[in-house]
């Protein structure tokens, strides 16, 4: 009974309710990307437009808290929960982590430190600064770091489609590591494209992988193996 009362007290605290709604709104957006990347033919390169759109959505959302706050208020009113923040004592200022240098809010979510605000601050503004902005800043920062290799992935996809002109980033990134002869690589790609055309096969990863010959197309074969590994990582 005591544990149940303690649990009830915890889940009816304003910080729990606000965090619950904010995290739900974030996961609703990221779920779009999650479902896309779980697709059979999904690659990071193909998902680039979805990733960019989600980043844009989060950035734009920083100035659009009102709709979510209305839902939070409705839930709180229906369940007799006060959204008034508990007063906190001002703590010693801590050094800003370098990874948050570009963020509006400068502290990590794992810390209990909250931004001290005037006592007459509206609950809406208090929770927007201390929870909503804080969560979005961390998500945006993480997205930038996690998907910084998207241009290279797009270039890798182009390579697997035999679009070498659009695959320069991928080729240049690995050519020295695998000692690729660029002139021979272009010739091999042209031959492979003609092989597919003569057989009436569509230019796609499955057919390219099937028809490439390591003996007569060594340069293309090496890079295709790299592209295959990269593709597999994000499937």
GROMACS .gro file of C-alpha atoms in nm:
model
  235
    1UNK     CA    1   0.000   0.000   0.000
    2UNK     CA    2   0.282   0.236   0.094
    3UNK     CA    3   0.463   0.158  -0.233
    4UNK     CA    4   0.147   0.221  -0.434
    5UNK     CA    5   0.098   0.558  -0.268
    6UNK     CA    6   0.460   0.647  -0.337
    7UNK     CA    7   0.424   0.548  -0.701
    8UNK     CA    8   0.104   0.750  -0.735
    9UNK     CA    9   0.275   1.052  -0.583
   10UNK     CA   10   0.564   1.018  -0.830
   11UNK     CA   11   0.353   0.989  -1.145
   12UNK     CA   12   0.133   1.282  -1.048
   13UNK     CA   13   0.425   1.520  -1.010
   14UNK     CA   14   0.424   1.794  -1.275
   15UNK     CA   15   0.775   1.710  -1.396
   16UNK     CA   16   0.672   1.350  -1.464
   17UNK     CA   17   0.360   1.451  -1.655
   18UNK     CA   18   0.538   1.713  -1.865
   19UNK     CA   19   0.831   1.482  -1.945
   20UNK     CA   20   0.590   1.204  -2.039
   21UNK     CA   21   0.409   1.422  -2.294
   22UNK     CA   22   0.731   1.569  -2.434
   23UNK     CA   23   0.900   1.231  -2.479
   24UNK     CA   24   0.585   1.092  -2.641
   25UNK     CA   25   0.581   1.380  -2.891
   26UNK     CA   26   0.948   1.320  -2.975
   27UNK     CA   27   0.906   0.945  -3.020
   28UNK     CA   28   0.603   1.000  -3.243
   29UNK     CA   29   0.828   1.187  -3.486
   30UNK     CA   30   1.130   0.956  -3.465
   31UNK     CA   31   0.902   0.656  -3.515
   32UNK     CA   32   0.857   0.766  -3.877
   33UNK     CA   33   1.230   0.721  -3.937
   34UNK     CA   34   1.239   0.399  -3.736
   35UNK     CA   35   0.970   0.240  -3.953
   36UNK     CA   36   1.144   0.360  -4.269
   37UNK     CA   37   1.482   0.216  -4.169
   38UNK     CA   38   1.320  -0.118  -4.086
   39UNK     CA   39   1.205  -0.149  -4.446
   40UNK     CA   40   1.347  -0.433  -4.654
   41UNK     CA   41   1.537  -0.211  -4.897
   42UNK     CA   42   1.614   0.075  -4.661
   43UNK     CA   43   1.956   0.237  -4.661
   44UNK     CA   44   2.087   0.542  -4.483
   45UNK     CA   45   2.132   0.715  -4.817
   46UNK     CA   46   1.771   0.657  -4.922
   47UNK     CA   47   1.654   0.781  -4.583
   48UNK     CA   48   1.838   1.112  -4.618
   49UNK     CA   49   1.527   1.314  -4.705
   50UNK     CA   50   1.335   1.163  -4.414
   51UNK     CA   51   1.623   1.236  -4.175
   52UNK     CA   52   1.651   1.595  -4.296
   53UNK     CA   53   1.274   1.643  -4.263
   54UNK     CA   54   1.274   1.510  -3.907
   55UNK     CA   55   1.559   1.741  -3.810
   56UNK     CA   56   1.366   2.033  -3.960
   57UNK     CA   57   1.056   1.924  -3.770
   58UNK     CA   58   1.240   1.925  -3.437
   59UNK     CA   59   1.401   2.264  -3.501
   60UNK     CA   60   1.064   2.414  -3.594
   61UNK     CA   61   0.901   2.251  -3.291
   62UNK     CA   62   1.112   2.457  -3.051
   63UNK     CA   63   0.884   2.752  -3.126
   64UNK     CA   64   0.563   2.553  -3.123
   65UNK     CA   65   0.500   2.443  -2.765
   66UNK     CA   66   0.144   2.574  -2.734
   67UNK     CA   67  -0.034   2.274  -2.888
   68UNK     CA   68   0.149   2.028  -2.666
   69UNK     CA   69   0.100   2.247  -2.361
   70UNK     CA   70  -0.275   2.252  -2.424
   71UNK     CA   71  -0.279   1.871  -2.414
   72UNK     CA   72  -0.072   1.870  -2.096
   73UNK     CA   73  -0.307   2.117  -1.929
   74UNK     CA   74  -0.612   1.916  -2.033
   75UNK     CA   75  -0.464   1.597  -1.891
   76UNK     CA   76  -0.361   1.770  -1.569
   77UNK     CA   77  -0.705   1.925  -1.521
   78UNK     CA   78  -0.882   1.595  -1.585
   79UNK     CA   79  -0.663   1.419  -1.329
   80UNK     CA   80  -0.643   1.696  -1.069
   81UNK     CA   81  -0.267   1.744  -1.114
   82UNK     CA   82  -0.101   2.076  -1.041
   83UNK     CA   83   0.147   2.197  -1.301
   84UNK     CA   84   0.300   2.453  -1.068
   85UNK     CA   85   0.675   2.385  -1.052
   86UNK     CA   86   0.829   2.303  -0.716
   87UNK     CA   87   1.061   2.583  -0.611
   88UNK     CA   88   1.427   2.493  -0.633
   89UNK     CA   89   1.737   2.643  -0.478
   90UNK     CA   90   1.994   2.795  -0.708
   91UNK     CA   91   2.290   2.564  -0.750
   92UNK     CA   92   2.650   2.639  -0.828
   93UNK     CA   93   2.689   2.701  -1.200
   94UNK     CA   94   2.848   2.407  -1.379
   95UNK     CA   95   3.070   2.410  -1.683
   96UNK     CA   96   2.887   2.365  -2.013
   97UNK     CA   97   2.963   2.032  -2.186
   98UNK     CA   98   3.131   2.092  -2.522
   99UNK     CA   99   2.872   1.878  -2.703
  100UNK     CA  100   2.602   2.125  -2.597
  101UNK     CA  101   2.790   2.436  -2.704
  102UNK     CA  102   2.543   2.501  -2.989
  103UNK     CA  103   2.234   2.438  -2.779
  104UNK     CA  104   1.999   2.688  -2.619
  105UNK     CA  105   1.990   2.485  -2.297
  106UNK     CA  106   2.337   2.405  -2.168
  107UNK     CA  107   2.283   2.112  -1.930
  108UNK     CA  108   2.230   1.740  -1.984
  109UNK     CA  109   1.904   1.563  -1.913
  110UNK     CA  110   2.062   1.330  -1.661
  111UNK     CA  111   2.130   1.609  -1.414
  112UNK     CA  112   1.879   1.741  -1.167
  113UNK     CA  113   1.990   2.099  -1.225
  114UNK     CA  114   1.710   2.318  -1.354
  115UNK     CA  115   1.723   2.670  -1.485
  116UNK     CA  116   1.638   2.914  -1.205
  117UNK     CA  117   1.355   3.143  -1.313
  118UNK     CA  118   1.165   3.428  -1.145
  119UNK     CA  119   0.899   3.315  -0.899
  120UNK     CA  120   0.622   3.466  -1.112
  121UNK     CA  121   0.718   3.261  -1.420
  122UNK     CA  122   0.415   3.092  -1.574
  123UNK     CA  123   0.413   2.710  -1.554
  124UNK     CA  124   0.400   2.698  -1.934
  125UNK     CA  125   0.722   2.899  -1.969
  126UNK     CA  126   0.893   2.717  -1.684
  127UNK     CA  127   0.837   2.373  -1.835
  128UNK     CA  128   0.911   2.490  -2.188
  129UNK     CA  129   1.257   2.606  -2.082
  130UNK     CA  130   1.337   2.332  -1.832
  131UNK     CA  131   1.195   2.031  -2.016
  132UNK     CA  132   1.071   2.094  -2.370
  133UNK     CA  133   1.366   2.297  -2.499
  134UNK     CA  134   1.607   2.079  -2.308
  135UNK     CA  135   1.479   1.758  -2.465
  136UNK     CA  136   1.462   1.900  -2.817
  137UNK     CA  137   1.813   2.044  -2.796
  138UNK     CA  138   1.952   1.706  -2.697
  139UNK     CA  139   1.758   1.528  -2.972
  140UNK     CA  140   1.868   1.779  -3.238
  141UNK     CA  141   2.230   1.758  -3.123
  142UNK     CA  142   2.219   1.378  -3.129
  143UNK     CA  143   2.067   1.370  -3.477
  144UNK     CA  144   2.346   1.591  -3.610
  145UNK     CA  145   2.613   1.360  -3.469
  146UNK     CA  146   2.436   1.034  -3.550
  147UNK     CA  147   2.360   1.114  -3.913
  148UNK     CA  148   2.659   1.324  -4.012
  149UNK     CA  149   2.759   1.046  -4.256
  150UNK     CA  150   2.437   1.075  -4.461
  151UNK     CA  151   2.606   1.246  -4.762
  152UNK     CA  152   2.858   0.961  -4.780
  153UNK     CA  153   2.577   0.706  -4.756
  154UNK     CA  154   2.390   0.879  -5.040
  155UNK     CA  155   2.706   0.864  -5.247
  156UNK     CA  156   2.739   0.492  -5.168
  157UNK     CA  157   2.385   0.431  -5.290
  158UNK     CA  158   2.468   0.612  -5.614
  159UNK     CA  159   2.771   0.387  -5.658
  160UNK     CA  160   2.557   0.075  -5.627
  161UNK     CA  161   2.331   0.218  -5.898
  162UNK     CA  162   2.638   0.271  -6.123
  163UNK     CA  163   2.599   0.650  -6.104
  164UNK     CA  164   2.970   0.713  -6.055
  165UNK     CA  165   2.941   1.086  -6.119
  166UNK     CA  166   2.715   1.111  -5.812
  167UNK     CA  167   2.934   0.871  -5.615
  168UNK     CA  168   3.247   1.084  -5.601
  169UNK     CA  169   3.234   1.131  -5.223
  170UNK     CA  170   3.215   0.756  -5.167
  171UNK     CA  171   3.487   0.677  -5.421
  172UNK     CA  172   3.724   0.948  -5.300
  173UNK     CA  173   3.672   0.844  -4.940
  174UNK     CA  174   3.792   0.487  -5.004
  175UNK     CA  175   4.009   0.504  -5.317
  176UNK     CA  176   4.342   0.539  -5.134
  177UNK     CA  177   4.259   0.282  -4.869
  178UNK     CA  178   4.181   0.015  -5.129
  179UNK     CA  179   4.422   0.143  -5.396
  180UNK     CA  180   4.153   0.204  -5.655
  181UNK     CA  181   4.252   0.299  -6.010
  182UNK     CA  182   3.989   0.560  -6.098
  183UNK     CA  183   4.036   0.528  -6.475
  184UNK     CA  184   3.993   0.151  -6.459
  185UNK     CA  185   3.700   0.186  -6.220
  186UNK     CA  186   3.508   0.402  -6.466
  187UNK     CA  187   3.578   0.157  -6.748
  188UNK     CA  188   3.464  -0.137  -6.536
  189UNK     CA  189   3.142   0.041  -6.444
  190UNK     CA  190   3.065   0.108  -6.811
  191UNK     CA  191   3.123  -0.256  -6.900
  192UNK     CA  192   2.905  -0.373  -6.612
  193UNK     CA  193   2.627  -0.135  -6.714
  194UNK     CA  194   2.637  -0.276  -7.069
  195UNK     CA  195   2.630  -0.633  -6.938
  196UNK     CA  196   2.310  -0.555  -6.749
  197UNK     CA  197   2.160  -0.380  -7.051
  198UNK     CA  198   2.240  -0.670  -7.284
  199UNK     CA  199   2.073  -0.912  -7.044
  200UNK     CA  200   1.772  -0.686  -7.003
  201UNK     CA  201   1.837  -0.649  -6.632
  202UNK     CA  202   1.750  -0.345  -6.424
  203UNK     CA  203   2.038  -0.154  -6.268
  204UNK     CA  204   1.995  -0.225  -5.899
  205UNK     CA  205   2.209  -0.356  -5.616
  206UNK     CA  206   2.093  -0.715  -5.650
  207UNK     CA  207   2.175  -0.738  -6.021
  208UNK     CA  208   2.499  -0.543  -5.991
  209UNK     CA  209   2.617  -0.773  -5.713
  210UNK     CA  210   2.523  -1.078  -5.920
  211UNK     CA  211   2.695  -0.971  -6.243
  212UNK     CA  212   3.014  -0.810  -6.113
  213UNK     CA  213   3.322  -1.021  -6.185
  214UNK     CA  214   3.616  -0.988  -5.947
  215UNK     CA  215   3.867  -1.100  -6.212
  216UNK     CA  216   3.778  -0.845  -6.478
  217UNK     CA  217   3.637  -0.572  -6.252
  218UNK     CA  218   3.869  -0.573  -5.947
  219UNK     CA  219   3.837  -0.202  -5.868
  220UNK     CA  220   3.459  -0.196  -5.885
  221UNK     CA  221   3.439  -0.523  -5.693
  222UNK     CA  222   3.644  -0.385  -5.401
  223UNK     CA  223   3.428  -0.078  -5.361
  224UNK     CA  224   3.111  -0.280  -5.403
  225UNK     CA  225   3.214  -0.491  -5.104
  226UNK     CA  226   3.257  -0.174  -4.901
  227UNK     CA  227   2.919  -0.044  -5.017
  228UNK     CA  228   2.762  -0.378  -4.925
  229UNK     CA  229   2.897  -0.357  -4.570
  230UNK     CA  230   2.781   0.002  -4.529
  231UNK     CA  231   2.439  -0.087  -4.668
  232UNK     CA  232   2.407  -0.380  -4.427
  233UNK     CA  233   2.488  -0.168  -4.123
  234UNK     CA  234   2.181   0.049  -4.175
  235UNK     CA  235   1.930  -0.217  -4.274
   0.00000   0.00000   0.00000
